[in-house]
mmCIF file of C-alpha atoms in Angstrom:
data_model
loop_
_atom_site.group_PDB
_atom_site.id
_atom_site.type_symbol
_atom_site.label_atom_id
_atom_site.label_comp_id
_atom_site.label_asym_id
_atom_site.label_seq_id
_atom_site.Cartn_x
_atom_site.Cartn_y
_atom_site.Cartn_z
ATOM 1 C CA UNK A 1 -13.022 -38.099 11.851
ATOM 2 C CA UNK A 2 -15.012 -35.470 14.108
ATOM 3 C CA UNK A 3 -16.956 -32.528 12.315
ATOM 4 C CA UNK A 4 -14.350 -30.173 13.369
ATOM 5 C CA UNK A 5 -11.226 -31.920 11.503
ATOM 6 C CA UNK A 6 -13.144 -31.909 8.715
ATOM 7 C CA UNK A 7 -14.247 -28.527 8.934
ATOM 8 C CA UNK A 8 -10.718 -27.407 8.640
ATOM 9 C CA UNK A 9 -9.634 -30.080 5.858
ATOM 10 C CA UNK A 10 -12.362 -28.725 3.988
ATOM 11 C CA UNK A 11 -11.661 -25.389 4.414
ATOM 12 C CA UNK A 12 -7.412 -26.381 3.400
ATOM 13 C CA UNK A 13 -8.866 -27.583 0.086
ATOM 14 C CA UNK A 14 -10.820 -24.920 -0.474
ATOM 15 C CA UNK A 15 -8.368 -21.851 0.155
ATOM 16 C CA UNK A 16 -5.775 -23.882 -2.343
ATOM 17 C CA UNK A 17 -8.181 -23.645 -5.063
ATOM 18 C CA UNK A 18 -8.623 -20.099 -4.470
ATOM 19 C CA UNK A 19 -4.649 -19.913 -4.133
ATOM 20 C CA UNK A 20 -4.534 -21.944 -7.439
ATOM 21 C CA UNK A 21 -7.255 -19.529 -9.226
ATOM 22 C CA UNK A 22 -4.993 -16.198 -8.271
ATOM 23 C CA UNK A 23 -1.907 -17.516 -8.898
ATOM 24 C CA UNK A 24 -2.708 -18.221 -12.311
ATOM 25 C CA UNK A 25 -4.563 -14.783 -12.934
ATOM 26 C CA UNK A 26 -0.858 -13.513 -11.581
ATOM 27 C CA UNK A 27 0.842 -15.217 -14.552
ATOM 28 C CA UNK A 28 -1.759 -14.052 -16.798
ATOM 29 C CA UNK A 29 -2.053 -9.816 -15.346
ATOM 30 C CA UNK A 30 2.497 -10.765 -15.861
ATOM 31 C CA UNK A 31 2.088 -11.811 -19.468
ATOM 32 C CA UNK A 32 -0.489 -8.824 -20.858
ATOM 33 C CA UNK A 33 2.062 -6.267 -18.490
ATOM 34 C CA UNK A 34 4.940 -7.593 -20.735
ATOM 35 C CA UNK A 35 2.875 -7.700 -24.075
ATOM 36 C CA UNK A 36 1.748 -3.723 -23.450
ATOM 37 C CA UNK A 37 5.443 -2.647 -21.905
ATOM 38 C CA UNK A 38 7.137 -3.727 -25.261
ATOM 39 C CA UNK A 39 4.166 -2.021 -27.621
ATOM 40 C CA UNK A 40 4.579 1.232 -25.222
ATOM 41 C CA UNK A 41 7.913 1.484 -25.670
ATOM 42 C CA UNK A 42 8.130 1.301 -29.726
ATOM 43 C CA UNK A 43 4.770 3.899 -29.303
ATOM 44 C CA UNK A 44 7.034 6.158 -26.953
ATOM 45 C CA UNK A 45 8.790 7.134 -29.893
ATOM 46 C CA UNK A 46 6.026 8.178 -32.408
ATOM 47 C CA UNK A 47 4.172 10.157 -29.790
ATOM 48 C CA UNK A 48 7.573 12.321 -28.914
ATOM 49 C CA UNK A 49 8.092 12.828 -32.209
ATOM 50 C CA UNK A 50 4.592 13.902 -32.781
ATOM 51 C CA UNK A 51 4.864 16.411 -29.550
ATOM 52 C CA UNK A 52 7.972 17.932 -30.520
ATOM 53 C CA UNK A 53 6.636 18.918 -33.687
ATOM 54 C CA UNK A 54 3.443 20.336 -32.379
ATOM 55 C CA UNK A 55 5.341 21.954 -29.589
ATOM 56 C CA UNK A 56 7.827 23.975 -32.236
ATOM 57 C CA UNK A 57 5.428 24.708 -34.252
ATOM 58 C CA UNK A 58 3.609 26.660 -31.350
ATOM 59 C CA UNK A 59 7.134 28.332 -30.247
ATOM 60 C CA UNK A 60 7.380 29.614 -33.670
ATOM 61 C CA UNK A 61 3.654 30.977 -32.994
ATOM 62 C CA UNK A 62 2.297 29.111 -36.124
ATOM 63 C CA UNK A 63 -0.499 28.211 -34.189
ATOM 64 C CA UNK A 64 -1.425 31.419 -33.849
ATOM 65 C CA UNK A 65 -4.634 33.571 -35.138
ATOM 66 C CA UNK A 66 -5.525 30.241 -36.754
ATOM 67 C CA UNK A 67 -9.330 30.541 -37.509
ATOM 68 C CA UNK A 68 -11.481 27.814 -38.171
ATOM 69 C CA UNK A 69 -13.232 27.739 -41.361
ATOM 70 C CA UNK A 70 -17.173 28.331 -40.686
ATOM 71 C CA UNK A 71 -18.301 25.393 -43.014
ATOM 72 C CA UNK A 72 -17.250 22.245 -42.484
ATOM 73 C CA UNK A 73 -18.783 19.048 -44.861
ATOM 74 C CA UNK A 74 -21.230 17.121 -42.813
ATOM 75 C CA UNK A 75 -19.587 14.304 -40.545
ATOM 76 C CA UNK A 76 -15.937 15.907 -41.365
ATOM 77 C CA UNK A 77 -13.957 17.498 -37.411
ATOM 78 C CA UNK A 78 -12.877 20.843 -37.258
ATOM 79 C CA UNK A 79 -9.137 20.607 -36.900
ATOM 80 C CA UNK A 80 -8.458 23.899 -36.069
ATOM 81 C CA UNK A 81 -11.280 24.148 -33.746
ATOM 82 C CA UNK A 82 -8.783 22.336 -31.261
ATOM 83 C CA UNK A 83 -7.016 26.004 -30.945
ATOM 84 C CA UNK A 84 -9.790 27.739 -30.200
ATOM 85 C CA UNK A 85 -9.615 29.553 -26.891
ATOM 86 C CA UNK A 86 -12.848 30.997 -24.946
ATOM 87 C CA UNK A 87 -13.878 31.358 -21.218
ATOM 88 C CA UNK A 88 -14.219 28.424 -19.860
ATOM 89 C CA UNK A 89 -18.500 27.534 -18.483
ATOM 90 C CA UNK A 90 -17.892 23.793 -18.398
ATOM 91 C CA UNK A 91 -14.486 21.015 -18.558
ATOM 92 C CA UNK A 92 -14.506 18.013 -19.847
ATOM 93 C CA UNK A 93 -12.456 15.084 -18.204
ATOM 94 C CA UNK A 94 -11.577 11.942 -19.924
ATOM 95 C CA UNK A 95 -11.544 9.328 -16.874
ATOM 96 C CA UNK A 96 -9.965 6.233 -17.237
ATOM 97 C CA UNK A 97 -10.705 3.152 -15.214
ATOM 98 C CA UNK A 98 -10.868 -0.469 -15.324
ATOM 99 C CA UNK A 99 -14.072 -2.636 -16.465
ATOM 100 C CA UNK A 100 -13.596 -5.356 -13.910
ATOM 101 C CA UNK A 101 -12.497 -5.530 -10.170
ATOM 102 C CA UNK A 102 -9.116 -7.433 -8.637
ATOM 103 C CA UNK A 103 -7.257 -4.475 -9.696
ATOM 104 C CA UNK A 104 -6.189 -3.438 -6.129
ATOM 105 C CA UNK A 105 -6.454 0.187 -5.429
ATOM 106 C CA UNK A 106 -6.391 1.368 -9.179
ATOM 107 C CA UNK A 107 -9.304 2.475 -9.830
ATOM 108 C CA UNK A 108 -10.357 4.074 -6.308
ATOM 109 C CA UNK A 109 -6.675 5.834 -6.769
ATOM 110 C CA UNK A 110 -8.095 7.809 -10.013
ATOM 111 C CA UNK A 111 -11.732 7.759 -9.125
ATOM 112 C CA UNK A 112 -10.398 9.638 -5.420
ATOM 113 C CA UNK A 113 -8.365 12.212 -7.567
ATOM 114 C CA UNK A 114 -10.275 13.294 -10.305
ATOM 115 C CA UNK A 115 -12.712 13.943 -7.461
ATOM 116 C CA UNK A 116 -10.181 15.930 -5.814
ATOM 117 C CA UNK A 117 -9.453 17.304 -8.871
ATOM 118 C CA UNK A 118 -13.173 18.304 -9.123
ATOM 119 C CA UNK A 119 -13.728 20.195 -5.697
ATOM 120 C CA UNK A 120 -10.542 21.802 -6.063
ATOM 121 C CA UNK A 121 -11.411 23.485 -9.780
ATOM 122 C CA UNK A 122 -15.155 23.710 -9.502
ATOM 123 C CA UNK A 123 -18.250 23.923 -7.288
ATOM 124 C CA UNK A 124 -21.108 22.319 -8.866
ATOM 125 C CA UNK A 125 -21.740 19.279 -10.952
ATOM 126 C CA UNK A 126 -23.010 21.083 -13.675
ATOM 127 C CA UNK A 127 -19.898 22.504 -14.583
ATOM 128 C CA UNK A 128 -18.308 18.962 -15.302
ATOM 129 C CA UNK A 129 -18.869 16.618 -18.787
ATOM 130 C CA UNK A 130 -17.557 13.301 -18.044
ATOM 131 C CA UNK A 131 -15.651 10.863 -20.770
ATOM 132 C CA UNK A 132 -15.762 7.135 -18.947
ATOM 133 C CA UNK A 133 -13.186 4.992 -21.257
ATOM 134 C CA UNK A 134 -14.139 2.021 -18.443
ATOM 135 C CA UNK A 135 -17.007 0.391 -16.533
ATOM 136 C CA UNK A 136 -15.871 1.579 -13.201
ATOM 137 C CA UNK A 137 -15.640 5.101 -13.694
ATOM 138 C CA UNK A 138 -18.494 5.239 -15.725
ATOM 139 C CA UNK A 139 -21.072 3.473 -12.956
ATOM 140 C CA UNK A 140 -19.228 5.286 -10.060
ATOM 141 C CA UNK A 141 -19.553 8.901 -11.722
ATOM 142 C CA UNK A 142 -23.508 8.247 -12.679
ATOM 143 C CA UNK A 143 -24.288 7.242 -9.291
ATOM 144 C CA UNK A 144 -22.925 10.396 -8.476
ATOM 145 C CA UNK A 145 -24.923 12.251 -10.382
ATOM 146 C CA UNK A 146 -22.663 13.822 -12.812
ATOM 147 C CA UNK A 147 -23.412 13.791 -16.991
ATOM 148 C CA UNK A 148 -21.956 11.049 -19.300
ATOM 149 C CA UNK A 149 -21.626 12.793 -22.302
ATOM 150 C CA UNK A 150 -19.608 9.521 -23.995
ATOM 151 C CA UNK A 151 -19.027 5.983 -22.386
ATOM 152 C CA UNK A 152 -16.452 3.261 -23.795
ATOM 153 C CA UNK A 153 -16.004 0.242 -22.128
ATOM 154 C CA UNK A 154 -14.412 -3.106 -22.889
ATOM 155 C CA UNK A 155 -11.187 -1.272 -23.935
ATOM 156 C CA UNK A 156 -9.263 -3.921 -24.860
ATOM 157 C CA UNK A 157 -5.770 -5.827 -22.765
ATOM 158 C CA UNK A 158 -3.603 -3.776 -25.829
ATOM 159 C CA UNK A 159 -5.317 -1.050 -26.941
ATOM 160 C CA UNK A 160 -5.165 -0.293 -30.520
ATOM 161 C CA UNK A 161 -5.620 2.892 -32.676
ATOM 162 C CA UNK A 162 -8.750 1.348 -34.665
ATOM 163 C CA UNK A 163 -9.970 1.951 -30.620
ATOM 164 C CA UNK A 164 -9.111 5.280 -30.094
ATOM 165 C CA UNK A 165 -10.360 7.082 -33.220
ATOM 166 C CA UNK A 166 -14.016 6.816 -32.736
ATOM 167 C CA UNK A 167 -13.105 8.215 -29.260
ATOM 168 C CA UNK A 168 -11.193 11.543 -29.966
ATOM 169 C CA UNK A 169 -13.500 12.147 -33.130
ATOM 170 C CA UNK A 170 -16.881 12.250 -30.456
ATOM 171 C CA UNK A 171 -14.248 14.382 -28.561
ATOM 172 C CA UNK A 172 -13.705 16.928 -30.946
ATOM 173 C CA UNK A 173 -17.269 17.332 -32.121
ATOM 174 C CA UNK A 174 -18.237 17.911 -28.760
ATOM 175 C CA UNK A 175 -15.612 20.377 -28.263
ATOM 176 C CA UNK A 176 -16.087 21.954 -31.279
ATOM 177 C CA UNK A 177 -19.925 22.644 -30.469
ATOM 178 C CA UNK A 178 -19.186 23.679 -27.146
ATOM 179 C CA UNK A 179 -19.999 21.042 -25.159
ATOM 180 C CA UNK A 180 -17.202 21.900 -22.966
ATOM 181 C CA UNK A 181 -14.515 24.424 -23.174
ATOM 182 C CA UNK A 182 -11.712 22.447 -21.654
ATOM 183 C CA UNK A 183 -10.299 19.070 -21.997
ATOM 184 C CA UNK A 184 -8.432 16.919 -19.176
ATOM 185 C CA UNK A 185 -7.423 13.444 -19.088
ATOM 186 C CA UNK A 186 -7.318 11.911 -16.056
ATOM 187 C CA UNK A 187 -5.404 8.026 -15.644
ATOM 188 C CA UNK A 188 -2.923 6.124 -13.509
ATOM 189 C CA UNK A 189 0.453 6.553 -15.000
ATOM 190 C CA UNK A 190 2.716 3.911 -14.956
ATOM 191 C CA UNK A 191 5.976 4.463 -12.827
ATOM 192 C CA UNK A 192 7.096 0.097 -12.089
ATOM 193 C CA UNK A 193 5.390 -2.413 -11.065
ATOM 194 C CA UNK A 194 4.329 -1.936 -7.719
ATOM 195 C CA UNK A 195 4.220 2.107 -8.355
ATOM 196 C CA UNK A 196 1.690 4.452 -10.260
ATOM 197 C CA UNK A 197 0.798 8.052 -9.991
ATOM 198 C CA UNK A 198 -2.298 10.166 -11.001
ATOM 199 C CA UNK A 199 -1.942 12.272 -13.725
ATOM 200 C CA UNK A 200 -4.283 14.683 -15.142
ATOM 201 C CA UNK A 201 -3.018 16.469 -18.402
ATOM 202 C CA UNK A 202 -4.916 18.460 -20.425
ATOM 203 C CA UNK A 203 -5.643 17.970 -23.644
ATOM 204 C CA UNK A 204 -8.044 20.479 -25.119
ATOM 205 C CA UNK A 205 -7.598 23.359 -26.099
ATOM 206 C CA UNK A 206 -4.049 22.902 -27.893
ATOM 207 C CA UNK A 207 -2.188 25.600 -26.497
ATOM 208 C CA UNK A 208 1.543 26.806 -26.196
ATOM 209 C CA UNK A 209 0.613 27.192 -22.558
ATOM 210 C CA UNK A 210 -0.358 23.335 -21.884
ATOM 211 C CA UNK A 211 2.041 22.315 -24.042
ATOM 212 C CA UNK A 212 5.134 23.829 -22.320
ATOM 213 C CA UNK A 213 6.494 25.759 -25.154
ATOM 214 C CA UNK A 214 6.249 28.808 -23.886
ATOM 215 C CA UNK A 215 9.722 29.666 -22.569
ATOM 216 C CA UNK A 216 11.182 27.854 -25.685
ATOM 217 C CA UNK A 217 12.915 30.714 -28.103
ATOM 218 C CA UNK A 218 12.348 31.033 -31.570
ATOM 219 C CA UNK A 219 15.724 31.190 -32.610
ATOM 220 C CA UNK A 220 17.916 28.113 -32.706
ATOM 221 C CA UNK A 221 21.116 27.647 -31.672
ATOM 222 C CA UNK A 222 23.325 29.996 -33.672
ATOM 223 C CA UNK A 223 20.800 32.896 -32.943
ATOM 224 C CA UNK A 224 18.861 33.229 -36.790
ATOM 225 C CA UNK A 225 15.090 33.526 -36.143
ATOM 226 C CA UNK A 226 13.404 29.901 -36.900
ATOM 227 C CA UNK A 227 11.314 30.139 -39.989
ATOM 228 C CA UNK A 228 8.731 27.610 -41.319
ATOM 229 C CA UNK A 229 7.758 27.396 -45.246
ATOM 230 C CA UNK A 230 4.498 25.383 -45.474
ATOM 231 C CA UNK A 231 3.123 23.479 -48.269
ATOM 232 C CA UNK A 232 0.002 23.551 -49.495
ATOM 233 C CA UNK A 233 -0.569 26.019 -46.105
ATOM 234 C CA UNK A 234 -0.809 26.058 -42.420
ATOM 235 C CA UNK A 235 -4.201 25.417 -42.556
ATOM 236 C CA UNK A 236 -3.393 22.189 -44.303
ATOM 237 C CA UNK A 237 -0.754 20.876 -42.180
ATOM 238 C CA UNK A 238 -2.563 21.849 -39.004
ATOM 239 C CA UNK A 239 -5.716 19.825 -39.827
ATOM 240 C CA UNK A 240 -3.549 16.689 -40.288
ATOM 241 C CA UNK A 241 -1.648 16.614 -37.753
ATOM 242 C CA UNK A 242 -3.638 18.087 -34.727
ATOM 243 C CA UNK A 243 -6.070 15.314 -35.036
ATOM 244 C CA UNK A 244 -2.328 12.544 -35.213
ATOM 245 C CA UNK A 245 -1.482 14.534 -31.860
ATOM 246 C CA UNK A 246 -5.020 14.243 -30.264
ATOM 247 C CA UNK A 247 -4.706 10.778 -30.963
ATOM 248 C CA UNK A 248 -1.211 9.937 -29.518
ATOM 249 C CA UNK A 249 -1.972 12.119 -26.579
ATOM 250 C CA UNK A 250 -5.283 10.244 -25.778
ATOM 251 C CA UNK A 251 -4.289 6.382 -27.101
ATOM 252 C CA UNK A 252 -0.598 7.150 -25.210
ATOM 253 C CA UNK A 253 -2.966 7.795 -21.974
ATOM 254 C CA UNK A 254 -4.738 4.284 -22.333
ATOM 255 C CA UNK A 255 -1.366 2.207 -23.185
ATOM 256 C CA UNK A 256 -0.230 3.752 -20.087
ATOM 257 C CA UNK A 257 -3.632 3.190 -18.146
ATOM 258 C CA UNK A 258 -4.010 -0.205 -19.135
ATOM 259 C CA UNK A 259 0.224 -0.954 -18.178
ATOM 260 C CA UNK A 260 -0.853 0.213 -14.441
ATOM 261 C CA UNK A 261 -4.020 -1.943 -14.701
ATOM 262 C CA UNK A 262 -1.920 -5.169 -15.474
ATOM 263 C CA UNK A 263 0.685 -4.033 -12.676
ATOM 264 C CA UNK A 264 -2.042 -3.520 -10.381
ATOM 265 C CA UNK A 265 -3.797 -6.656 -10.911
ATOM 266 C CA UNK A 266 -0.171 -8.679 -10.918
ATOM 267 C CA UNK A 267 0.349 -7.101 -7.256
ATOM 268 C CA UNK A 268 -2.830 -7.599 -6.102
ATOM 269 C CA UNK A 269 -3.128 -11.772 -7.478
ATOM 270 C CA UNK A 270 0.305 -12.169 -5.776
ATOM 271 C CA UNK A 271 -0.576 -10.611 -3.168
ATOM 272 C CA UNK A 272 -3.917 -12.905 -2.934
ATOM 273 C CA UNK A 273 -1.561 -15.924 -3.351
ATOM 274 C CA UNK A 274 0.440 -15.104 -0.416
ATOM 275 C CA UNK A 275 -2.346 -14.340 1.984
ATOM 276 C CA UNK A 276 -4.030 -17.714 0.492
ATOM 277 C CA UNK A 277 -0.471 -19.442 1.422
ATOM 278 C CA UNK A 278 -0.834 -18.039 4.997
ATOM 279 C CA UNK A 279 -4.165 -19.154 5.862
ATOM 280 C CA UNK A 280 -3.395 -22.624 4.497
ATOM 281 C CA UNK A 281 -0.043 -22.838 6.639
ATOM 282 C CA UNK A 282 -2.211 -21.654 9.533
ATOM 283 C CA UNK A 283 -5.679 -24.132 8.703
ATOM 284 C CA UNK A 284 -2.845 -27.407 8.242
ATOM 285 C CA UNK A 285 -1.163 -26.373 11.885
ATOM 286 C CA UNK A 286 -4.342 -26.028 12.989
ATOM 287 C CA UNK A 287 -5.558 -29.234 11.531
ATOM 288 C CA UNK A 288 -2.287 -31.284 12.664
ATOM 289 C CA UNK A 289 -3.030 -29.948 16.524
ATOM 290 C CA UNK A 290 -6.590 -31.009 16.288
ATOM 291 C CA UNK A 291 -5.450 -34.647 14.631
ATOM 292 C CA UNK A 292 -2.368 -34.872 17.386
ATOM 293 C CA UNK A 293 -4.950 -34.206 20.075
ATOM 294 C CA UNK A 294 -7.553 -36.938 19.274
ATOM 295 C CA UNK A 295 -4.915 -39.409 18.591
ATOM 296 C CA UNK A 296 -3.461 -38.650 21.909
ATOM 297 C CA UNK A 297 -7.169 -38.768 23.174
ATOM 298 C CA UNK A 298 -7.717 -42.701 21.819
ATOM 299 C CA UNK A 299 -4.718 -43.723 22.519
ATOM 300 C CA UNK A 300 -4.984 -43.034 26.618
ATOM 301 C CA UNK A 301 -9.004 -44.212 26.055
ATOM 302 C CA UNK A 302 -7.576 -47.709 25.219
ATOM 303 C CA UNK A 303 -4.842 -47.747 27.530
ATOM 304 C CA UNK A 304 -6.895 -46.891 30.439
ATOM 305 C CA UNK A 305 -9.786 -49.660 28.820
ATOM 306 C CA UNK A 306 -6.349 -52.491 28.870
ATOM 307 C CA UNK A 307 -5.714 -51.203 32.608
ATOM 308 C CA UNK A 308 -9.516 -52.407 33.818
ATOM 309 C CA UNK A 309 -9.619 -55.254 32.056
ATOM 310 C CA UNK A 310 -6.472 -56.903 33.456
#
């Protein structure tokens, strides 16, 4: 067979194992979007329940004049620190990316609009702490120059709560001794699977302003002013559940991240599958041309050898 034939043979084989390899990381990206879709959706539930409640509570101004208690036990958050408003020297953004490649345009879609979302808010790297939950954004943002002030990677397929703890807990000590002054998180939300948008939602500090209560009334439906009796006290209930809604907010950002990441990757493997389907349909036409011709070629050779010899 002549070098060229199988030149393109070998080349066949080869782009079907690559077809083989991304077909199969296709059926696995399908699987882990499936797994996470069903977990979001039960999660949906908690974490709207969780922001309702924080978001009457600041209608009814309960969150406000909260002060945080100057003494806190050693290793123990601040709660109520998460209310604290001041002028804002330096933001914080939570950016979340993937920890591997063959994700399609994910992760240059967030790292391109955080970035936008940089030079449109500030004017120096100095005023920006970065929070990489993921390889990608983490390497891209410290070849940049900026600061890592926390790093996570390997978040897992489905992330789990036992994850996100550690996370919002560096968070909030960092906030709470002024690391930064503001809080956004910045992640691909999930619309289907061949659609996701940037989002970049801020989390810190808990306000009726970022949390969109501010044109609800404090008066329900029949017109009596909405009351709240607290027990033990404010103080008490605030400092559980502001941490519970720190925690949905930031764990309900990587469920959603990590749904886009699986989409993403899905699209992108079939995508590679086709392409790989194309080239092979393409090499084999090729091939059968190239085979045709030197057939052809022999064939008149040893007609044209039986014509001399008789």
């Amino acid at each position: 067979m002549p070098a060229s034939l199988q030149e393109v043979k070998r080349k066949i084989s080869s782009t079907k194992k690559t077809g083989q390899i991304t077909t199969a990381m296709q059926m696995v990206s399908t699987a882990k979007l499936n797994q996470i879709q069903k977990h979001t959706t039960t999660y949906q539930v908690y974490a709207s329940k969780i922001r309702n409640v924080i978001t009457h509570l600041a209608a009814s101004h309960l969150l406000d004049d909260v002060e945080a208690p100057e003494i806190v036990e050693e290793g123990e958050v601040n709660s109520l620190a998460m209310l604290q408003q001041r002028p804002v020297k330096k933001t914080g953004l939570v950016v979340i990316t993937s920890d591997r490649g063959l994700v399609g345009s994910y992760n240059s879609n967030v790292i391109k609009q955080t970035m936008g979302l940089i030079s449109k808010n500030h004017h120096s790297k100095d005023d920006i702490e970065i929070v990489a939950i993921g390889g990608t954004g983490a390497d891209f943002f410290k070849k940049c120059g900026y600061d890592i002030v926390y790093e996570y990677r390997e978040l897992s397929d489905v992330p789990t709560f036992r994850e996100v703890r550690p996370i919002v807990r560096a968070i909030l000590k960092m906030f709470e001794s002024e690391k930064f002054d503001e809080l956004f998180v910045c992640y691909n939300h999930f619309v289907n699977s061949l659609t996701s948008t940037f989002r970049g939602e801020q989390m810190l500090p808990i306000s009726a302003e970022n949390l969109g209560s501010e044109g609800l009334s404090d008066t329900n439906d029949s017109g009596y002013n909405l009351e709240y009796d607290t027990e033990p006290s404010e103080d008490a209930i605030l400092e559980v559940i502001l941490p519970q809604y720190a925690e949905s907010l930031l764990y309900g950002a990587m469920l959603d991240a990590k749904t886009s990441e699986h989409a993403s990757s899905s699209t992108a493997m079939r995508s590679a599958s086709d392409n790989a389907d194309d080239i092979i349909a393409g090499l084999e036409l090729q091939y059968n041309r190239a085979r045709q011709s030197a057939i052809t070629t022999e064939i008149t050779e040893i007609t044209g050898a039986q014509a001399t010899l008789e």
